């Protein structure tokens, strides 16, 4: 599979015709058909189907379009690095007296580089930064938020110094430190009657509600599905798939439905409840006038995940990272 394959698939999907797509990308129709067949063989499923209105993506084909589009756009973004270099040269020409400004354009400066897997960055950026500042107020850093897999790969490549990921299996060359057990939570509207999680009738009622969840092709969704099956005995029929944490929480805050998510998505909210209840165990149902939804803790018998701090085994920052992990 290469970018030409992905570009070919996107063009066919856009044109709804293999013959029209072949003209757009200047590839013969037979060659384009062979390219798509080869891509289907690599992926293990059919990408396109013929209908009266033309060619369209199958359900499985549609599931990869988002990632295919992102891959092509990222390659295009890489081509703009040359424009970045030209800008630096122009500033040097206009201001020859300045010889130290280019570091502000350079991502490869001496600042420590931190990676946070999405969507952890949405909720954990602030607490991570607070811990870093308390540990070393003068610390200079860059931060990157990307997928779990990309953060791990960048650690292996030495492009970032340490990262925070919710999914990790031991790999040669990478050390990991567990920093948080990420329990699963059920969130629902405040204005509805509180649920009894151990009451079958209450769970049957919950099955009829609208759930706002991450797309099924995302790693977290498998954990959410396991949780729903254990809690309700089935998967709700009315599911709205969303790929953004903030939008999901907004829908629940507005009383539109329910969601199941890990506690890291509500880091500040859970810290607030811990401050209210002190060192004791939090109750199953958490409510407060300042929190726009009801939070149900499902407990240790439900699926969970472990957020880990990962770093290269030969990292020059190993001692710093070990000390930092003790305060996070």
XYZ file of C-alpha atoms in Angstrom:
328
model
C 0.000 0.000 0.000
C 1.318 3.452 -0.890
C 0.005 6.997 -1.151
C -0.897 6.515 -4.810
C -3.191 3.659 -3.763
C -4.890 5.850 -1.173
C -5.155 8.784 -3.571
C -6.710 6.466 -6.175
C -9.306 5.207 -3.690
C -10.238 8.727 -2.580
C -10.566 9.902 -6.179
C -12.898 7.014 -7.060
C -14.983 7.712 -3.953
C -15.208 11.390 -4.899
C -15.972 10.827 -8.606
C -18.227 7.779 -7.973
C -16.764 6.282 -11.123
C -13.595 4.347 -11.921
C -13.523 5.664 -15.498
C -13.843 9.297 -14.376
C -11.246 8.780 -11.633
C -8.796 7.270 -14.129
C -8.976 10.457 -16.211
C -8.485 12.693 -13.164
C -5.346 10.906 -11.951
C -4.097 9.982 -15.465
C -4.050 6.211 -14.955
C -5.702 3.803 -17.371
C -8.950 2.276 -16.150
C -7.588 -1.324 -16.154
C -4.483 -0.224 -14.236
C -6.625 1.625 -11.696
C -8.868 -1.418 -11.244
C -5.813 -3.628 -10.663
C -4.455 -1.125 -8.130
C -7.722 -1.179 -6.142
C -7.904 -4.999 -6.270
C -4.360 -5.179 -4.914
C -5.266 -2.755 -2.118
C -8.308 -4.870 -1.239
C -6.109 -7.973 -1.050
C -3.686 -6.222 1.305
C -6.482 -4.989 3.579
C -8.478 -8.204 3.446
C -11.850 -6.706 2.539
C -13.769 -5.230 -0.410
C -13.532 -1.443 -0.716
C -15.952 -0.619 -3.542
C -19.297 -1.809 -4.832
C -21.263 -0.949 -7.972
C -24.735 0.575 -7.713
C -27.186 2.079 -10.203
C -25.863 5.536 -9.377
C -22.221 4.532 -9.800
C -19.406 3.146 -7.702
C -19.529 3.693 -3.949
C -17.545 2.670 -0.904
C -18.547 -0.412 1.048
C -19.074 -0.040 4.784
C -15.534 -1.311 5.406
C -14.176 0.928 2.670
C -15.803 3.954 4.271
C -14.181 3.033 7.593
C -10.667 3.764 6.263
C -11.447 6.994 4.396
C -10.760 9.212 7.408
C -7.284 7.765 7.953
C -6.528 7.745 4.218
C -7.424 11.431 3.952
C -5.276 12.275 6.987
C -2.300 10.372 5.558
C -2.415 12.323 2.295
C -2.831 15.665 4.069
C 0.122 14.899 6.352
C 2.331 14.208 3.340
C 1.227 17.527 1.847
C 2.091 19.233 5.143
C 5.605 17.777 4.971
C 6.100 19.426 1.574
C 5.536 22.817 3.212
C 8.703 22.437 5.308
C 10.645 23.932 2.395
C 8.496 27.075 2.636
C 9.441 27.231 6.320
C 13.138 27.099 5.405
C 12.696 29.874 2.830
C 11.077 32.086 5.481
C 14.105 31.722 7.773
C 16.457 32.607 4.907
C 14.392 35.712 4.117
C 14.476 36.937 7.733
C 18.241 36.387 7.868
C 18.603 38.493 4.724
C 16.472 41.330 6.117
C 18.001 41.210 9.627
C 21.637 40.050 9.361
C 22.330 41.444 12.842
C 20.123 38.719 14.366
C 21.753 35.315 14.530
C 19.858 33.559 17.298
C 16.209 33.778 16.253
C 16.069 30.563 14.211
C 15.669 28.404 17.337
C 12.154 29.790 17.660
C 11.371 28.189 14.266
C 13.273 24.979 14.974
C 11.412 22.052 16.520
C 14.736 20.280 17.083
C 16.010 22.677 19.738
C 17.379 21.569 23.105
C 13.959 21.721 24.777
C 12.714 18.432 26.199
C 10.057 16.824 23.994
C 6.928 15.274 25.501
C 4.283 13.202 23.748
C 0.712 12.738 24.983
C -1.578 10.246 23.264
C -4.907 11.567 22.017
C -7.389 12.095 23.497
C -5.453 12.201 26.805
C -4.023 15.549 25.743
C -7.480 17.111 25.901
C -7.838 16.576 29.650
C -4.363 15.731 30.963
C -2.319 18.506 29.348
C -2.976 20.940 32.200
C -2.219 18.565 35.130
C 0.900 17.259 33.388
C 2.153 20.808 32.867
C 1.345 21.725 36.474
C 3.410 18.771 37.696
C 6.284 19.688 35.384
C 6.308 23.289 36.592
C 6.205 22.269 40.242
C 9.072 19.850 39.613
C 11.181 22.289 37.590
C 9.820 25.853 37.073
C 12.543 26.582 34.500
C 11.913 23.508 32.357
C 11.646 24.274 28.632
C 9.646 21.800 26.593
C 7.784 21.015 23.382
C 4.585 18.956 23.500
C 3.086 16.765 20.800
C -0.358 15.153 20.891
C -0.957 12.268 18.487
C -2.243 8.707 18.391
C -1.072 6.077 20.879
C 0.831 4.236 18.122
C 2.567 7.383 16.828
C 3.770 8.355 20.324
C 5.274 4.876 20.842
C 6.936 4.949 17.415
C 8.421 8.413 18.067
C 9.858 7.138 21.361
C 11.535 4.274 19.462
C 12.867 6.736 16.884
C 14.215 9.043 19.603
C 12.153 11.971 18.353
C 10.487 12.576 21.745
C 12.012 12.123 25.195
C 9.045 10.650 27.049
C 5.345 10.190 26.564
C 2.024 9.343 28.194
C -0.013 6.525 26.621
C -3.088 4.506 27.693
C -2.145 1.367 25.722
C 1.296 -0.200 25.873
C 2.777 -3.687 25.600
C 6.391 -4.180 26.627
C 8.827 -3.441 23.802
C 12.633 -3.725 23.625
C 14.204 -0.318 24.046
C 11.303 1.273 25.932
C 10.813 1.562 29.689
C 7.390 2.193 31.184
C 6.066 3.423 34.524
C 2.428 3.021 35.555
C 1.035 6.379 36.702
C -2.756 5.925 36.731
C -5.399 3.188 36.688
C -8.038 4.552 34.338
C -11.416 3.275 35.560
C -14.506 3.367 33.364
C -17.345 5.768 34.151
C -20.956 6.108 33.045
C -22.028 9.724 32.483
C -25.640 10.823 32.164
C -27.985 13.823 32.379
C -28.403 15.457 35.783
C -32.115 16.020 35.268
C -32.978 12.317 34.968
C -33.834 9.964 37.809
C -30.647 8.362 39.219
C -29.941 4.882 37.898
C -29.609 1.742 39.995
C -26.702 -0.049 38.349
C -27.623 -3.421 39.864
C -31.301 -3.272 38.870
C -32.097 -5.164 35.601
C -35.151 -2.988 34.947
C -33.058 0.162 35.306
C -30.451 -1.261 32.903
C -33.153 -2.190 30.372
C -34.308 1.424 30.495
C -30.723 2.565 29.952
C -30.476 0.401 26.821
C -33.186 2.553 25.226
C -31.244 5.789 25.765
C -29.027 7.566 23.248
C -25.302 6.938 23.753
C -22.539 9.209 22.423
C -19.431 7.093 21.870
C -16.134 7.008 20.017
C -16.128 5.384 16.593
C -15.867 1.585 16.527
C -12.496 1.672 14.720
C -10.853 3.389 17.705
C -9.044 1.313 20.330
C -11.028 2.724 23.237
C -14.323 1.591 21.704
C -13.503 -2.091 22.334
C -13.115 -1.307 26.039
C -16.368 0.672 26.008
C -18.215 -2.193 24.295
C -16.957 -4.657 26.925
C -18.152 -2.295 29.639
C -21.614 -1.875 28.097
C -22.065 -5.640 27.726
C -21.134 -6.215 31.356
C -23.312 -3.351 32.605
C -26.437 -3.732 30.447
C -26.076 -7.195 28.933
C -26.271 -5.742 25.433
C -25.223 -2.818 23.221
C -27.655 0.152 22.991
C -29.370 0.479 19.610
C -29.213 4.282 19.483
C -25.506 5.143 19.245
C -24.128 8.394 17.863
C -20.457 8.001 16.898
C -18.228 11.012 17.619
C -14.434 11.312 17.439
C -13.972 14.295 19.780
C -13.999 14.095 23.583
C -15.163 17.676 24.056
C -18.201 17.189 21.826
C -19.203 13.995 23.649
C -19.008 15.717 27.035
C -20.937 18.700 25.665
C -23.789 16.455 24.514
C -23.994 14.792 27.937
C -23.821 18.179 29.685
C -26.777 19.329 27.567
C -28.816 16.320 28.691
C -28.859 14.695 25.253
C -27.888 11.201 26.388
C -25.232 9.016 28.015
C -21.654 7.960 27.450
C -19.102 5.571 28.888
C -15.589 6.921 29.161
C -12.384 6.504 31.184
C -11.844 8.687 34.239
C -8.859 10.401 32.570
C -11.362 12.239 30.359
C -12.641 13.910 33.531
C -9.313 14.398 35.272
C -10.130 17.783 36.828
C -13.682 16.706 37.720
C -12.505 13.538 39.478
C -9.814 15.501 41.326
C -12.579 17.863 42.467
C -14.669 14.979 43.829
C -11.617 13.521 45.590
C -11.092 16.889 47.287
C -14.741 16.852 48.419
C -14.651 13.345 49.872
C -11.113 13.397 51.237
C -9.095 10.198 51.385
C -12.085 7.868 51.586
C -13.569 5.798 48.775
C -15.723 7.780 46.377
C -19.420 6.783 46.216
C -20.876 5.138 43.121
C -22.941 8.196 42.149
C -21.143 11.544 42.010
C -23.152 14.748 41.654
C -22.498 18.410 42.373
C -24.139 21.668 41.327
C -20.983 22.732 39.491
C -20.708 19.491 37.478
C -23.106 19.470 34.479
C -23.773 15.707 34.457
C -24.097 12.718 36.777
C -21.037 10.477 37.141
C -21.439 6.771 37.938
C -18.329 4.880 39.043
C -18.574 1.322 37.735
C -15.907 -0.150 39.981
C -12.907 -2.445 39.758
C -14.886 -5.397 38.361
C -15.323 -3.529 35.088
C -12.722 -3.173 32.317
C -10.087 -0.484 32.812
C -6.783 0.577 31.305
C -3.438 1.721 32.665
C -1.937 5.054 31.676
C 1.827 4.744 31.469
C 4.760 7.065 31.181
C 7.143 5.649 28.549
C 10.698 6.609 27.598
C 13.752 5.150 25.798
C 15.794 2.679 27.862
C 18.953 4.681 27.128
C 17.364 8.076 27.795
C 19.680 10.720 29.318
C 16.585 11.912 31.204
C 15.926 8.560 32.952
C 16.594 9.881 36.463
C 14.531 13.015 35.811
C 11.641 10.901 34.469
C 11.754 8.513 37.438
C 11.614 11.437 39.861
C 8.831 13.112 37.882
C 6.735 9.923 37.903
C 6.747 9.961 41.712
C 4.780 13.226 41.855
C 2.314 12.638 39.012
